[in-house]
XYZ file of C-alpha atoms in Angstrom:
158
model
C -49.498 -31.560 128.149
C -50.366 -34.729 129.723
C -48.119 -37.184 131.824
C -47.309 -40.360 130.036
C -47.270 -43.658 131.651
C -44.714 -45.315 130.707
C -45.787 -48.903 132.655
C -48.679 -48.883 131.017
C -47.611 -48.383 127.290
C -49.528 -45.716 126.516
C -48.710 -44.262 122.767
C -47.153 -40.565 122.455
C -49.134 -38.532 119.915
C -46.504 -37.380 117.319
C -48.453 -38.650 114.456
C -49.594 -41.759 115.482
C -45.931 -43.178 115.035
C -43.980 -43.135 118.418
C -44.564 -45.204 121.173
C -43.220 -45.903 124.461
C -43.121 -49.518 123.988
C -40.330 -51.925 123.658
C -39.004 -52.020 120.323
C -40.597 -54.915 117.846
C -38.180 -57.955 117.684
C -37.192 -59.689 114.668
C -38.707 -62.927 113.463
C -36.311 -65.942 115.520
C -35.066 -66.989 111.732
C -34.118 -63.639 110.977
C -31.618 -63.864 114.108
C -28.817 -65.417 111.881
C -29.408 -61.871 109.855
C -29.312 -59.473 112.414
C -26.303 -61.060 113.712
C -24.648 -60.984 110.187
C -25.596 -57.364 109.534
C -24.113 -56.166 113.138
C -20.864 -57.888 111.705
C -20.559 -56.542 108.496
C -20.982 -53.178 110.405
C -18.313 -53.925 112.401
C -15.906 -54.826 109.674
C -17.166 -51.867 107.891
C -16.401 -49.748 110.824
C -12.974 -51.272 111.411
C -11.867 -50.495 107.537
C -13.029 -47.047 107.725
C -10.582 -46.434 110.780
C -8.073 -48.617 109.724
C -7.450 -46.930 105.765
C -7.631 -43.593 108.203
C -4.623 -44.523 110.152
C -3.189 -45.819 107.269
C -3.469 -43.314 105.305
C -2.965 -40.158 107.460
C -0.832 -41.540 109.643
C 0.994 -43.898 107.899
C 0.804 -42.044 104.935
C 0.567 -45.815 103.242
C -2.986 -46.291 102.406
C -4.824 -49.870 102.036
C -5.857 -49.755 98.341
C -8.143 -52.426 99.215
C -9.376 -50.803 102.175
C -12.072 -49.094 100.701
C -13.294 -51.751 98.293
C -14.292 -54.300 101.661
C -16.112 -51.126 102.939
C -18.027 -50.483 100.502
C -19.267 -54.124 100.137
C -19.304 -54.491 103.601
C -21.846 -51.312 103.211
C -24.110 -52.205 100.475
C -24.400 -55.820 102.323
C -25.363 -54.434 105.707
C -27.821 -51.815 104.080
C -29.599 -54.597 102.492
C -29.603 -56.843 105.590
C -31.035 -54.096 107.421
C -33.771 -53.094 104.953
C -34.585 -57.038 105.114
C -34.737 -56.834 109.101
C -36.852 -53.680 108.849
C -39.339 -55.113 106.642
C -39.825 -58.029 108.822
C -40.233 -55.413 112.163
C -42.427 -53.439 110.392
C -40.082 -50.429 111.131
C -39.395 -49.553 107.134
C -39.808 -46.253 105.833
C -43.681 -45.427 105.177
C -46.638 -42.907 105.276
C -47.333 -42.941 108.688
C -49.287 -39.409 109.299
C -52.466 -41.035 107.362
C -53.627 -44.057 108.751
C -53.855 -42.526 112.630
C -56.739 -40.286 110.819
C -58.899 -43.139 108.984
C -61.633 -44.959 111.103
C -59.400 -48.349 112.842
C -60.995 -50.579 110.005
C -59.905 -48.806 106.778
C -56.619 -48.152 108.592
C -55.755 -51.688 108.912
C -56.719 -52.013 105.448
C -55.106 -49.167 104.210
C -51.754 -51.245 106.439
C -51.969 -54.537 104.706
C -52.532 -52.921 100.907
C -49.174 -51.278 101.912
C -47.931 -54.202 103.134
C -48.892 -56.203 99.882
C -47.618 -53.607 97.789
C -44.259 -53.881 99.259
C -44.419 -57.619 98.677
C -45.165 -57.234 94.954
C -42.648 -54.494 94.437
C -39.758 -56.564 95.673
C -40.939 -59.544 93.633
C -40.957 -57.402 90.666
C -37.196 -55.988 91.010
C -35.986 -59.441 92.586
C -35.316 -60.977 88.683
C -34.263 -58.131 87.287
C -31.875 -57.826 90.530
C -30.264 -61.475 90.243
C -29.736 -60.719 86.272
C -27.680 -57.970 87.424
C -25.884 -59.965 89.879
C -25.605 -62.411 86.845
C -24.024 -59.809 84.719
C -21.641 -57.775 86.754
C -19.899 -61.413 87.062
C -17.815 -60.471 84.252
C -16.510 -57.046 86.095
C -13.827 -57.031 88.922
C -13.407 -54.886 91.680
C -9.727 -53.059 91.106
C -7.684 -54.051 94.245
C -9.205 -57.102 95.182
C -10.064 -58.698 92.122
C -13.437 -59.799 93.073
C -15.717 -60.146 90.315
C -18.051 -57.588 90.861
C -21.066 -59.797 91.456
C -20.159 -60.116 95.352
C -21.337 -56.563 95.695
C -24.378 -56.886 93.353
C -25.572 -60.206 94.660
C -26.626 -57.920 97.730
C -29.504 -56.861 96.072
C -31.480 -59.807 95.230
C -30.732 -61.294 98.671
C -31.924 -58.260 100.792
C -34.776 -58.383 98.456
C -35.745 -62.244 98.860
């Protein structure tokens, strides 16, 4: 096994997908984002502990507890499938490309990319007419209609 040098940035061969590098950054208008999703984690985190005290501790749990967690969750997982789409860090085939010639791999890239790009323009009306509908549903302990959840969707999308 070779040495790696780490100074230099040299790329460890595990498929072509793990490098030594720093870690992309985020687009500067997708800072607002990143610092939104990190939040939402946080509150998510703080719930999840909290209704655990609460409940086991307590023994009074916080009905609503769970509700804000589960928003807080589905908001932050769409956040961060936004910011990893704009790092270029999503999930995809990556054992592939390291084996085509460096032409048809960068091809091979951007088709992916462009897929991507007409995928989420495809769901992104049928995901605000869900928003749109579950308007008319509320959440059980906070009485939220249920469109603050689904409205996740079509924004992580956009």
């Amino acid at each position: 096994m070779q040495p790696i040098d780490i100074e230099s940035g040299a790329e460890l061969a595990l498929g072509g997908i793990e490098a030594t590098t720093e870690p992309k950054r985020a687009e500067p208008w997708m800072r607002p984002i990143e610092i939104l999703a990190a939040g939402l984690l946080v509150v998510m985190i703080c719930m999840v502990l909290a209704n655990v005290f609460f409940r086991y501790v307590l023994a009074k749990p916080l009905i609503w507890g769970d509700e804000v967690a589960s928003i807080s969750f589905i908001w932050m997982a769409m956040l961060g499938a936004a910011l990893a789409v704009d790092r270029h860090e999503h999930m995809r085939l990556t054992v592939v490309p390291p084996l085509l010639p460096e032409k048809l791999a960068r091809i091979v890239e951007v088709a992916g990319q462009v897929m991507v790009c007409i995928l989420l323009l495809r769901l992104l009306p049928v995901a605000v007419e869900y928003a749109y509908e579950e308007r008319y549903v509320t959440s059980p302990a906070l009485g939220l209609p249920m469109s603050w959840r689904a409205s996740a969707i079509p924004v992580g999308s956009g």
